Every structure is written in C-alpha cells, then in structure tokens.
XYZ file of C-alpha atoms in Angstrom:
636
model
C 46.444 104.195 123.125
C 45.298 101.215 121.024
C 46.489 102.987 117.868
C 49.921 103.598 119.454
C 50.209 99.954 120.484
C 49.274 98.806 116.983
C 51.884 101.063 115.382
C 54.588 99.825 117.757
C 53.543 96.227 117.159
C 53.860 96.696 113.409
C 57.292 98.300 113.793
C 58.716 95.437 115.795
C 56.830 92.651 114.018
C 58.185 93.823 110.669
C 61.727 94.469 111.863
C 63.914 93.847 108.816
C 67.685 93.314 108.776
C 67.678 94.956 105.347
C 66.572 98.299 106.752
C 67.378 98.415 110.427
C 70.695 99.743 111.679
C 72.205 100.848 114.959
C 72.886 104.504 115.596
C 75.578 105.686 118.003
C 74.298 108.242 120.531
C 77.300 108.788 122.793
C 77.542 110.884 124.886
C 80.446 111.524 122.559
C 83.981 112.121 123.764
C 86.040 110.297 126.350
C 89.649 109.220 126.608
C 91.861 109.133 123.492
C 95.393 107.740 123.767
C 96.797 108.293 120.270
C 95.879 110.293 117.177
C 97.347 110.737 113.680
C 96.386 112.758 110.616
C 96.624 110.582 107.503
C 99.410 112.045 105.306
C 97.988 110.413 102.154
C 94.221 110.885 102.428
C 92.919 114.413 102.698
C 90.761 115.209 105.749
C 91.354 111.752 107.235
C 92.268 111.369 110.910
C 92.641 108.160 112.935
C 92.214 108.074 116.728
C 92.731 105.232 119.196
C 91.902 104.643 122.837
C 94.058 102.931 125.436
C 91.707 99.937 125.465
C 92.060 99.410 121.736
C 89.038 101.154 120.228
C 89.807 102.750 116.844
C 87.943 105.576 115.121
C 88.420 107.312 111.784
C 87.167 110.587 110.375
C 87.224 111.310 106.649
C 85.883 114.849 106.928
C 88.428 116.597 109.115
C 86.975 115.467 112.421
C 83.390 116.555 111.728
C 82.202 112.967 112.286
C 83.761 109.620 113.185
C 83.129 105.946 112.486
C 84.601 102.884 114.171
C 87.360 100.753 112.714
C 87.562 97.016 113.383
C 90.486 96.001 115.545
C 91.176 92.446 116.748
C 92.593 93.509 120.118
C 89.899 95.983 121.124
C 89.030 95.716 124.831
C 91.606 92.915 125.137
C 94.852 94.894 125.326
C 96.379 98.264 126.137
C 97.152 100.320 123.039
C 100.099 102.601 123.736
C 100.948 104.003 120.323
C 99.582 104.456 116.800
C 101.685 105.331 113.724
C 100.564 105.985 110.139
C 103.222 105.255 107.537
C 104.240 108.527 105.811
C 105.427 106.704 102.660
C 103.091 103.749 102.134
C 99.424 104.821 101.867
C 96.823 103.164 104.110
C 99.468 101.470 106.279
C 98.870 101.712 110.026
C 100.912 100.350 112.955
C 99.647 99.910 116.521
C 101.788 98.917 119.509
C 100.119 97.016 122.338
C 100.702 95.245 125.613
C 98.375 92.622 127.026
C 98.152 89.956 129.705
C 96.949 87.689 126.903
C 99.970 86.903 124.698
C 97.787 86.688 121.600
C 97.123 90.431 121.691
C 100.585 91.779 122.566
C 103.010 93.117 119.974
C 102.625 95.234 116.834
C 99.529 95.035 114.661
C 99.745 96.275 111.072
C 97.043 97.175 108.575
C 97.735 97.711 104.881
C 94.163 98.586 103.926
C 93.442 101.630 106.115
C 92.308 99.616 109.113
C 89.905 97.218 107.403
C 92.023 94.180 108.324
C 94.985 93.655 110.651
C 97.903 91.274 111.051
C 100.258 90.821 113.980
C 103.925 91.186 113.025
C 105.748 87.936 113.637
C 109.055 89.483 114.660
C 107.695 90.980 117.890
C 104.841 88.573 118.536
C 104.022 88.332 122.254
C 106.308 91.268 123.074
C 104.781 94.000 125.258
C 105.164 97.036 122.972
C 105.026 100.464 124.627
C 106.311 102.810 121.899
C 107.006 103.099 118.163
C 109.008 105.554 116.054
C 109.765 105.826 112.338
C 113.013 107.345 111.120
C 111.952 110.482 109.192
C 114.433 109.876 106.374
C 113.324 106.290 105.659
C 110.027 104.895 106.949
C 111.317 101.334 106.519
C 113.487 101.981 109.569
C 111.413 101.708 112.703
C 112.155 101.288 116.407
C 109.884 99.560 118.904
C 110.162 100.064 122.636
C 109.134 96.999 124.612
C 109.073 95.795 128.166
C 112.365 93.984 127.413
C 114.181 96.773 125.599
C 114.540 98.388 122.182
C 114.136 96.605 118.847
C 114.819 97.947 115.340
C 113.651 96.946 111.863
C 115.012 98.131 108.516
C 112.402 96.370 106.360
C 109.160 97.973 107.573
C 108.569 95.445 110.321
C 109.199 92.138 108.598
C 112.258 91.337 110.758
C 113.484 92.796 114.049
C 116.661 92.750 116.114
C 117.248 93.831 119.673
C 119.765 96.664 120.044
C 119.579 97.375 123.778
C 121.671 95.263 126.175
C 119.675 92.464 127.751
C 121.690 92.749 130.960
C 120.761 96.413 131.512
C 117.603 96.276 133.602
C 117.351 100.076 133.767
C 117.038 100.401 129.997
C 113.544 98.925 130.020
C 110.675 99.220 129.535
C 111.180 101.685 126.699
C 108.174 104.015 126.790
C 109.375 106.689 124.333
C 111.711 106.841 121.331
C 113.176 109.511 119.052
C 115.530 109.215 116.079
C 118.002 111.885 115.087
C 116.380 113.068 111.803
C 119.709 112.884 109.954
C 121.373 109.836 111.520
C 119.387 106.662 112.195
C 122.169 105.375 114.459
C 121.469 108.156 116.964
C 118.488 107.097 119.027
C 117.040 108.491 122.249
C 114.836 106.433 124.543
C 112.788 107.234 127.605
C 112.152 104.785 130.429
C 110.857 104.891 134.009
C 114.598 105.252 134.804
C 115.192 108.512 132.922
C 116.555 108.818 129.383
C 119.189 106.926 127.384
C 121.067 107.522 124.129
C 123.056 105.554 121.574
C 125.127 107.101 118.779
C 126.184 103.856 117.112
C 122.936 102.022 116.471
C 122.794 100.351 119.873
C 126.328 99.019 120.239
C 126.850 101.356 123.183
C 124.402 103.234 125.403
C 124.801 106.151 127.785
C 122.492 107.392 130.497
C 121.536 111.030 129.883
C 120.067 112.201 133.152
C 122.019 115.279 134.268
C 119.496 117.913 135.294
C 116.538 115.570 135.768
C 115.323 114.262 139.139
C 116.097 110.605 139.704
C 113.497 108.088 138.540
C 111.684 110.524 136.252
C 109.403 108.701 133.829
C 110.290 110.079 130.389
C 107.084 109.867 128.362
C 108.213 111.736 125.255
C 111.393 112.826 123.469
C 111.634 115.278 120.564
C 114.760 115.966 118.490
C 114.631 119.340 116.727
C 114.582 118.639 112.976
C 116.801 121.678 112.253
C 119.093 121.595 115.304
C 119.881 117.999 116.193
C 121.571 118.996 119.457
C 118.368 120.630 120.705
C 116.278 117.937 122.350
C 113.069 118.177 124.406
C 111.773 115.655 126.914
C 108.381 115.345 128.584
C 108.509 113.621 131.952
C 106.456 113.007 135.059
C 108.445 115.810 136.690
C 107.847 118.370 133.937
C 109.205 119.607 130.605
C 112.940 119.671 129.796
C 115.241 120.992 127.064
C 118.826 120.114 126.177
C 121.068 122.060 123.794
C 123.871 119.487 123.786
C 122.176 116.294 122.623
C 120.930 115.281 126.050
C 124.234 115.607 127.912
C 122.538 118.062 130.300
C 118.922 119.074 130.761
C 117.284 122.280 131.946
C 113.764 122.219 133.310
C 111.601 124.702 131.426
C 109.534 127.021 133.601
C 108.305 129.660 131.206
C 104.776 128.683 132.262
C 103.501 126.953 135.374
C 102.082 124.142 133.202
C 105.581 123.312 131.937
C 106.354 122.009 135.425
C 103.480 119.529 135.400
C 103.392 115.934 134.229
C 104.143 116.145 130.503
C 102.987 113.416 128.128
C 104.215 114.670 124.759
C 106.376 117.307 123.090
C 105.883 118.013 119.375
C 107.294 120.508 116.905
C 105.161 122.471 114.469
C 105.510 120.922 110.974
C 106.766 124.122 109.304
C 107.733 126.557 112.103
C 110.601 124.959 114.029
C 110.424 127.327 116.998
C 106.745 126.592 117.637
C 106.558 123.702 120.090
C 103.516 122.074 121.697
C 103.406 120.032 124.894
C 100.611 118.071 126.499
C 100.423 118.065 130.295
C 98.020 116.850 132.943
C 96.903 120.476 133.276
C 96.360 121.109 129.584
C 97.858 121.822 126.159
C 100.582 124.462 126.091
C 102.485 126.172 123.273
C 105.831 127.945 122.912
C 106.595 130.362 120.086
C 110.284 130.745 120.969
C 111.667 127.230 121.089
C 110.567 126.486 124.637
C 111.650 129.587 126.548
C 108.151 130.881 127.236
C 104.806 129.062 127.154
C 101.095 129.802 127.041
C 98.109 127.587 127.742
C 95.790 126.716 124.837
C 93.425 124.273 126.547
C 92.808 123.037 130.059
C 92.081 119.444 129.021
C 94.696 116.801 129.846
C 96.398 116.241 126.492
C 97.819 112.874 125.376
C 98.839 113.413 121.746
C 98.791 115.967 118.926
C 98.827 115.767 115.121
C 99.014 118.415 112.405
C 97.142 118.492 109.099
C 99.595 119.678 106.445
C 96.809 119.960 103.863
C 95.127 122.716 105.902
C 97.306 125.473 107.297
C 96.722 125.841 111.035
C 94.705 122.655 111.514
C 95.611 120.814 114.702
C 94.052 117.743 116.348
C 94.592 116.891 120.010
C 93.846 113.654 121.873
C 92.622 114.294 125.421
C 91.930 112.277 128.549
C 88.248 113.236 129.003
C 87.132 115.433 126.097
C 87.865 113.097 123.187
C 89.394 114.886 120.192
C 89.952 118.637 120.123
C 90.327 120.483 116.822
C 91.704 123.903 115.977
C 91.871 125.717 112.638
C 94.331 128.362 113.800
C 97.162 126.467 115.448
C 95.383 126.142 118.788
C 94.283 129.713 119.527
C 90.653 128.633 119.224
C 89.900 125.015 119.996
C 86.750 122.935 120.335
C 85.585 119.360 120.811
C 85.057 117.410 117.586
C 83.590 114.041 118.557
C 80.408 113.307 116.628
C 80.279 109.494 116.425
C 83.345 109.028 118.659
C 82.666 107.642 122.133
C 85.067 105.865 124.456
C 83.145 106.209 127.697
C 81.971 103.930 130.468
C 78.513 104.984 131.671
C 76.415 104.197 134.700
C 73.180 102.184 134.105
C 70.520 104.019 132.124
C 67.455 105.273 134.002
C 64.245 106.415 132.272
C 61.550 108.939 133.075
C 58.907 110.132 130.615
C 60.893 108.820 127.661
C 64.066 110.670 128.695
C 67.210 108.766 129.656
C 69.606 109.663 132.462
C 73.145 108.443 133.064
C 76.585 109.565 134.207
C 80.144 109.135 132.956
C 82.401 106.841 134.982
C 86.172 106.841 135.268
C 86.862 110.394 134.082
C 88.714 112.938 136.181
C 86.800 116.046 135.211
C 83.306 114.851 134.257
C 81.139 114.663 137.383
C 77.668 115.359 136.091
C 74.301 113.812 135.290
C 73.567 113.549 131.552
C 70.088 113.545 130.022
C 68.894 112.303 126.633
C 65.471 113.943 126.136
C 62.615 111.978 124.603
C 62.743 111.840 120.788
C 66.246 113.373 120.864
C 69.615 112.054 119.731
C 71.751 114.572 121.612
C 72.721 114.326 125.274
C 72.647 117.389 127.476
C 73.928 118.023 130.969
C 71.208 117.867 133.603
C 73.625 119.076 136.290
C 76.668 121.283 136.597
C 80.134 119.786 137.048
C 80.407 121.438 140.453
C 77.327 119.703 141.835
C 79.206 116.582 142.933
C 82.455 116.126 144.824
C 82.727 112.472 143.839
C 81.949 110.469 140.732
C 78.256 109.833 140.076
C 77.934 106.044 140.087
C 74.194 105.727 139.446
C 71.136 107.816 138.598
C 67.634 106.730 139.688
C 64.346 108.253 138.515
C 60.893 108.325 140.109
C 57.887 107.232 138.038
C 55.402 110.057 137.505
C 57.849 112.688 138.771
C 60.170 113.500 135.841
C 62.035 116.230 137.716
C 62.809 114.110 140.762
C 66.189 112.369 140.550
C 68.429 110.467 142.927
C 72.136 109.784 142.485
C 74.872 107.857 144.205
C 77.903 110.137 144.138
C 80.664 107.981 145.527
C 78.695 106.318 148.320
C 76.627 109.399 149.173
C 72.929 109.703 148.335
C 71.848 112.923 146.585
C 68.362 114.114 145.596
C 67.171 116.723 143.098
C 63.605 118.014 142.827
C 64.231 120.242 139.788
C 65.588 117.858 137.175
C 69.200 118.077 138.300
C 69.730 121.845 138.651
C 70.218 121.680 142.428
C 71.114 118.768 144.700
C 70.720 117.941 148.386
C 72.696 115.254 150.174
C 70.524 112.872 152.185
C 71.532 110.857 155.246
C 72.361 107.199 154.723
C 73.404 104.652 157.375
C 76.005 103.050 155.076
C 77.955 103.622 151.873
C 75.431 102.771 149.145
C 76.190 100.745 146.021
C 72.833 100.449 144.183
C 69.536 102.325 144.133
C 65.928 101.748 142.990
C 62.683 103.754 143.150
C 60.127 101.182 141.871
C 57.075 102.575 140.088
C 54.769 100.035 141.758
C 55.830 101.171 145.243
C 55.453 104.933 145.083
C 57.219 106.776 147.846
C 59.550 103.909 148.625
C 63.259 103.934 147.875
C 65.508 100.871 148.073
C 69.283 100.894 148.353
C 71.999 98.280 148.594
C 75.214 98.475 150.567
C 78.014 96.084 151.334
C 76.178 95.316 154.592
C 72.791 94.477 153.097
C 69.558 96.018 151.833
C 67.793 99.176 153.044
C 64.410 100.821 152.482
C 63.168 104.375 152.912
C 59.457 105.235 153.043
C 59.981 109.010 152.951
C 62.129 109.631 149.890
C 65.484 108.954 151.517
C 65.304 110.911 154.774
C 65.005 107.855 157.030
C 66.087 104.258 156.462
C 65.411 100.768 157.777
C 67.383 97.568 157.229
C 65.588 94.771 155.402
C 65.583 91.320 156.960
C 66.832 88.965 154.265
C 66.352 85.187 154.576
C 70.089 84.495 154.246
C 73.327 86.397 154.873
C 73.913 88.795 151.996
C 77.061 89.346 150.028
C 77.393 92.415 147.801
C 74.149 93.246 145.984
C 75.141 94.405 142.516
C 71.781 95.518 141.136
C 68.182 96.273 142.154
C 65.507 95.539 139.534
C 61.789 96.318 139.310
C 59.684 93.378 138.053
C 56.128 93.677 136.730
C 53.539 94.004 138.003
C 54.763 94.965 141.511
C 57.817 92.931 142.521
C 61.467 93.823 143.001
C 64.694 91.811 142.953
C 68.089 92.255 144.576
C 70.754 90.534 142.469
C 74.019 89.215 143.856
C 76.695 87.568 141.727
C 75.019 84.126 141.719
C 71.838 84.590 143.776
C 68.608 86.601 143.737
C 66.432 87.916 146.570
C 62.782 88.595 145.649
C 59.903 90.555 147.173
C 56.354 91.404 146.103
C 55.752 94.088 148.753
C 59.181 95.404 149.692
C 58.839 94.129 153.247
C 59.134 90.358 153.083
C 61.864 88.729 151.036
C 62.779 85.264 149.837
C 65.890 83.782 148.295
C 65.401 82.180 144.916
C 66.497 78.621 144.285
C 70.035 78.139 143.033
C 70.332 78.400 139.273
C 71.580 75.288 137.439
C 75.372 75.270 137.468
C 75.504 78.287 139.822
C 76.339 80.770 137.008
C 76.934 84.504 137.328
C 73.706 86.485 136.957
C 73.910 89.561 134.719
C 70.259 90.622 134.534
C 66.655 89.721 135.318
C 63.299 90.360 133.636
C 59.759 89.436 134.648
C 57.324 87.204 132.710
C 53.688 87.751 133.639
C 53.020 87.773 137.383
C 55.230 84.853 138.503
C 57.735 84.216 135.732
C 61.381 85.265 135.591
C 63.969 85.291 132.825
C 67.606 85.496 133.925
C 70.626 86.445 131.803
C 73.549 84.363 133.062
C 77.037 83.256 132.146
C 75.548 79.817 131.331
C 72.764 81.100 129.092
C 69.147 82.048 129.631
C 67.392 80.613 132.674
C 63.634 80.664 133.231
C 61.471 80.309 136.321
C 57.688 79.920 136.217
C 57.216 79.900 140.016
C 58.847 83.191 141.045
C 62.275 81.754 141.550
C 61.464 78.498 143.355
C 62.887 76.495 140.433
C 64.837 77.238 137.263
C 65.391 75.641 133.879
C 67.500 76.432 130.839
C 65.542 78.095 128.042
C 66.121 80.230 124.981
C 66.569 77.679 122.232
C 69.711 78.660 120.333
C 70.730 81.004 123.183
C 70.363 78.380 125.885
C 74.064 77.765 126.459
C 75.457 81.139 125.422
C 76.642 83.697 127.958
C 73.943 86.391 128.004
C 75.117 89.850 129.005
C 71.780 91.652 129.331
C 68.029 90.994 129.201
C 65.037 93.355 128.844
C 61.267 93.137 128.530
C 59.415 95.438 126.147
C 57.119 97.524 128.367
C 54.235 97.728 125.874
C 54.377 94.533 123.813
C 53.361 91.267 125.424
C 55.855 88.397 125.187
C 58.526 90.562 123.482
C 62.007 90.438 125.031
C 65.521 91.454 124.031
C 68.812 89.776 124.938
C 72.467 90.545 124.282
C 75.235 87.990 123.759
C 78.808 88.819 122.687
C 77.861 92.280 121.434
C 74.880 91.041 119.389
C 71.221 91.812 120.153
C 68.448 89.210 119.816
C 64.646 89.465 119.967
C 62.077 86.969 121.250
C 58.317 87.163 120.662
C 57.398 84.108 122.736
C 58.539 84.941 126.287
C 62.110 83.925 125.607
C 61.623 80.408 124.254
C 63.084 81.226 120.840
C 65.283 84.046 119.603
C 66.211 85.774 116.365
C 69.162 88.061 115.788
C 67.869 91.573 115.128
C 70.622 92.434 112.653
C 72.890 90.158 110.655
C 75.669 92.709 110.995
C 76.196 95.829 113.005
C 78.822 98.133 114.476
C 81.472 96.739 116.782
C 79.934 97.503 120.145
C 81.891 95.186 122.428
C 80.289 93.951 125.606
C 76.689 95.090 126.149
C 75.735 95.819 129.753
C 72.096 96.949 129.441
C 69.123 96.837 127.070
C 66.233 99.240 127.484
C 62.916 99.839 125.716
C 61.101 102.709 127.398
C 57.329 103.288 127.631
C 57.718 107.050 127.258
C 59.373 106.600 123.840
C 58.435 103.044 122.850
C 59.673 103.123 119.261
C 63.298 103.174 120.421
C 65.442 100.302 121.659
C 68.556 101.437 123.522
C 71.675 99.504 124.372
C 74.397 100.475 126.815
C 77.880 99.182 126.022
C 80.890 98.676 128.232
C 83.080 101.272 126.510
C 81.332 102.775 123.439
C 78.424 104.562 125.107
C 74.790 104.214 124.054
C 73.335 102.961 120.761
C 69.758 102.864 119.553
C 67.932 101.003 116.832
C 67.389 103.751 114.285
C 63.802 105.049 114.359
C 63.812 106.026 110.690
C 64.886 102.505 109.774
C 62.065 101.110 111.891
C 59.616 103.487 110.246
C 60.738 102.383 106.783
C 60.311 98.776 107.802
C 56.824 99.532 109.092
C 55.844 101.459 105.948
C 56.950 98.556 103.765
C 54.590 96.155 105.563
C 50.769 95.840 105.552
C 49.190 98.218 108.038
C 46.712 96.954 110.649
C 43.034 97.566 110.054
C-alpha cells in the first residue's frame, strides 16, 4: 500500500505539461447533423453536430479528432459544405440567439481558423447550397428568406420577396445543375421555385399535404424535371419540375419523416433517403425502396476516391460507414463523441454512466478498471425511460442503482437484470455513501429521503429549512454527506440530523463540493472557489488565481492528502495545498467545452477523469503520467 501511494505521489508531483495529454474515452458516437467527404484530400471526412462541435478524420473514418470552431456550444449548426473547387475551404451555416454566432462561418485552412462572412452577419442561416457548375455561386436559406452570392460569399443579395411571409425560413435549397436561375427551396410552408433567379416565385405544393416541412430537395443531375423532396410527411417525387408531386410508397420507410434525399455520384437511378426510421435506398429512381440501416439518418456523403464508400450521419449512432454502397454498414466513431452523459459513478476502479438525450440509447455503460473502452452493462430493453443517474455501492461492485425517468431501479448482478423499487416520489438524485453502508439517500422535488434497507422502504428527512430542488447529493470524507441546491447546501454527519450551511458570499450558484479534512469544505461556485473551515458555518473566498473565476467542478484526490482538482472554462487545475493555490495541469489541450465533473478514483488511482457537457469523458493519459514519473527521481 505504501509503495502504491509513493508511486502515485511521484506521478502527480512530477506532472509535466511537456508530456501529459488528455485522451478522449467517449463513449463514442452520438448525434451528427452534417457530414461531408473532402473532395480534395483523400480519406478525409468532416462531421459536425447541431451544437457546433466539429470532427475530422484523415483515415477514412477509422479515427477522428476535433476541429476548433468559434461557435461550438453557442449556436445551432444546420449545414456544412466543403468547397468542391477550392481546397481546404469549408462553410458552416448557423443560427443563434447570440447575434455574434449567427450567419455563415468560413475556413480557408481546413478548419484551423474561421471567419464570419460579413454579408450575412447576424442572419439566422438554416441551409446552404453550391451551384454544381460554378462553386462561386452559392445560395443561403435564412430565417428571412433566400440570399445568393456569385463571388464565393464575399457579397450577398436577397432574391426572395420580403413581403412573402410563407417563403421563410428557407430550410432546404437545390439548384438546377444546368441553370443557376432555377432554384428550389423548402420551407415549413411546403416548397417554392423560381426560374428567373428570384424575380418571380411560385408555390409548388400540388400533391403534398398542407404545411409539410420540406427538409430536403434533390434535382436529378441527368433529368432536370425529375425532382425529389424529403418532408415531415414522407418522401416525394416530381417528374415535371415540381408542378405536381407523388408520394413514394415503395417501402414503408418512405412514408416516414424524411430528412435528406441524395443521388449516387455515378449511378443516377440509385437514390438514398434518410428517415426517422432509418436509411433507405432505391435502385430504380425511387419506385421501390429497401432499408439499409435502422438508425435515424441526417445526412450522407460519398467518397469518390473509393468505389462504394458511403458515410452517414445519424441521430444516435454517430457516423456510419459502408464500403459497398450501404449493404454492410457499421459505426465508425473512434475519437468522435457528441454525447451528454449522466454523472460518473465509481466502483472498484470501474466507471458507470448513461447517455442522456438520445432516443434509442437507454442503457448503463461501464468503463472497466484499466480499460479505455466502454461496454454496455445493461441491455437497451432494460429501461422504459432514459437513465438519468447511476449509483454504485462501496464494497459491492455488482450492486447498482439507477434513476430511469423518476423510477428507482436496482441490479444485484452488475446490470444484467433490474428490479424496480417503490419510491414515494419522483426521484431526481441518488447517493449510496460508503461511510453509511446499507443506507441510500434520494432527492425529489419535495425534499430528501432515506432508505435503511437498500431502497425497499423510505423515510422523509427533516431539513432545517424548506427545500427547493436538490440538484446533487455528495459524500464527504470521512463520514458526512451534502445535499446541494442551486445556492445552498444541507449537511449531515450521520444521515439523520441535518443543518443548513451559511450563505456563501454573494449568493453564487454552487456547482460542486469537496471535503477538506474532517470539518473543511471547498465549494465550486459561479463566483470562484469558496472555503469553509467550520463545516459550513462560515465561508471565505480562496484559490488564489482562481478566486474570482467561475469554477465548474471540484474533486479531491482519494489517496493523496491536500491534492485537489478544479475545472474552469474547460481547463483543469491542480492544487497541492488544500485549494489555496492552483496550477494549470496543461498549457494546452483539446477543446472540451464545459466540464461538469472531475473524478480521481481509489480503485484506479493513476487516472484522472473529466466529464464534459457534450464531448463525453476524457482522462489524463496514463502513459504520459508514467513517462513523467520515469523522468523524475524515484523515492527511496
């Protein structure tokens, strides 16, 4: 034990920014909004999420790395276009409540840096399309209508009538491949068409139900009068330039909500469509269809350098790849994660969590000790509702609790089987503190509860003041627990009697709490780090250079005295003096966005984990730590 503690101490005491680096752990996958194969750089694919996270693969989707993007997590990214003529030129269309992140962003260096195009600055951009015959001609669909540029985005002019409220927002666009003056647009009010560059517009709705959202329009590159449309009401085809539409029903999936329609790059009669029930394909120009994948499909892109290679953006499964046109398809997400996870729970060095906000993923995930690959600890069919939290029991690695929706579930076999337990209210947070074996605490909108028999029976806790919503329950060493509200903390040393802590200076939001010794507390707040040396009776600002910075997360190292970790604005800091002073662990690191949790676990103490708001879990690379330790004098 002493030897292990000495090794860990050396690893953290010699932590070197030269060696150490963060490693993405996932669980990989998630929601992808847009995807494009790079026409200039072999094996390069760029993917984007709706919340503005960008990823790039340079090896045909085998692995992914993040790209910097100024609007990530600040805007909604609707569309991504790679210029087919000018290498390394990317366009992204965004909408945002913050005007500084709305419009079109352009990169001319393959995503390394970005600029916002002045011509559509502050416009809410929903769609983009390049004219196939000349990439300098581009159309942008906005909340206010349709704009066109003929100089690759330097200047723009509106071509849709301002007075026509039905011709906006423009959510999809298609050029006639031979005539740039023929443009189709889709709106929440069906489809529209101009044949004279926007001087006149006609509604093209015959055959579609009223108020169909038209998400996608495709003009056949060989037969300009054959046009496809993907709408909320299904998949449509016109053979007369949109004058009339026929709903395609060659497969049941063609009647579902359809997000895109795309033509095969060399075989004109092969058409793909993405629906809320999966990816479908037609080999006869849309008459009959077959399903290729059951994942909700948002976008598709073809790799012309590799015959048969197809990439698909999905709602829950990240990027799918096929080498044979879609007949065989698999997830290809190593390094790509756009997932929101529930708080991490630890048992025996293994981590447990669940994926939030996805339609199809209702499972508990496990990261085994010393592993870098997540595995499912439960089947998808185990839960009817989304798993909001996983709680572990110290000393019982196979015993798990979850909150699925508001219901309490228990597993005694590591997640293979689950039993629903009675609960007197809809639960919002859960804790099984190691220092109070056999006791289980839960929060609800009505207050705090305790069970002394593993969740079969419950009692309400008498709190010293009326409780608002308790957001988090935290175990504090050596044997205390805390119930955290937005700006207040309730504390207990025995689980039976509780006290309210004193108000924190400035009444900031509280994001996390860690214990110092037997009576000390360190709070991560929106006003910086706060410290109490009398178990919450009084507070003071601490943290030196972090004193006034909003701190997103705080954690105590379970095996090293006085060592703490804090996160501020996506950067991780370390303290070796109980939080009085702090040093940034790395001078630079991956773009991780907001950090919601830090965790060093006793079962695997050489690893420091961080949980992010949207990019999954990262760890401080163990090999980097080992190199740092080997380069330093060893303890005698």
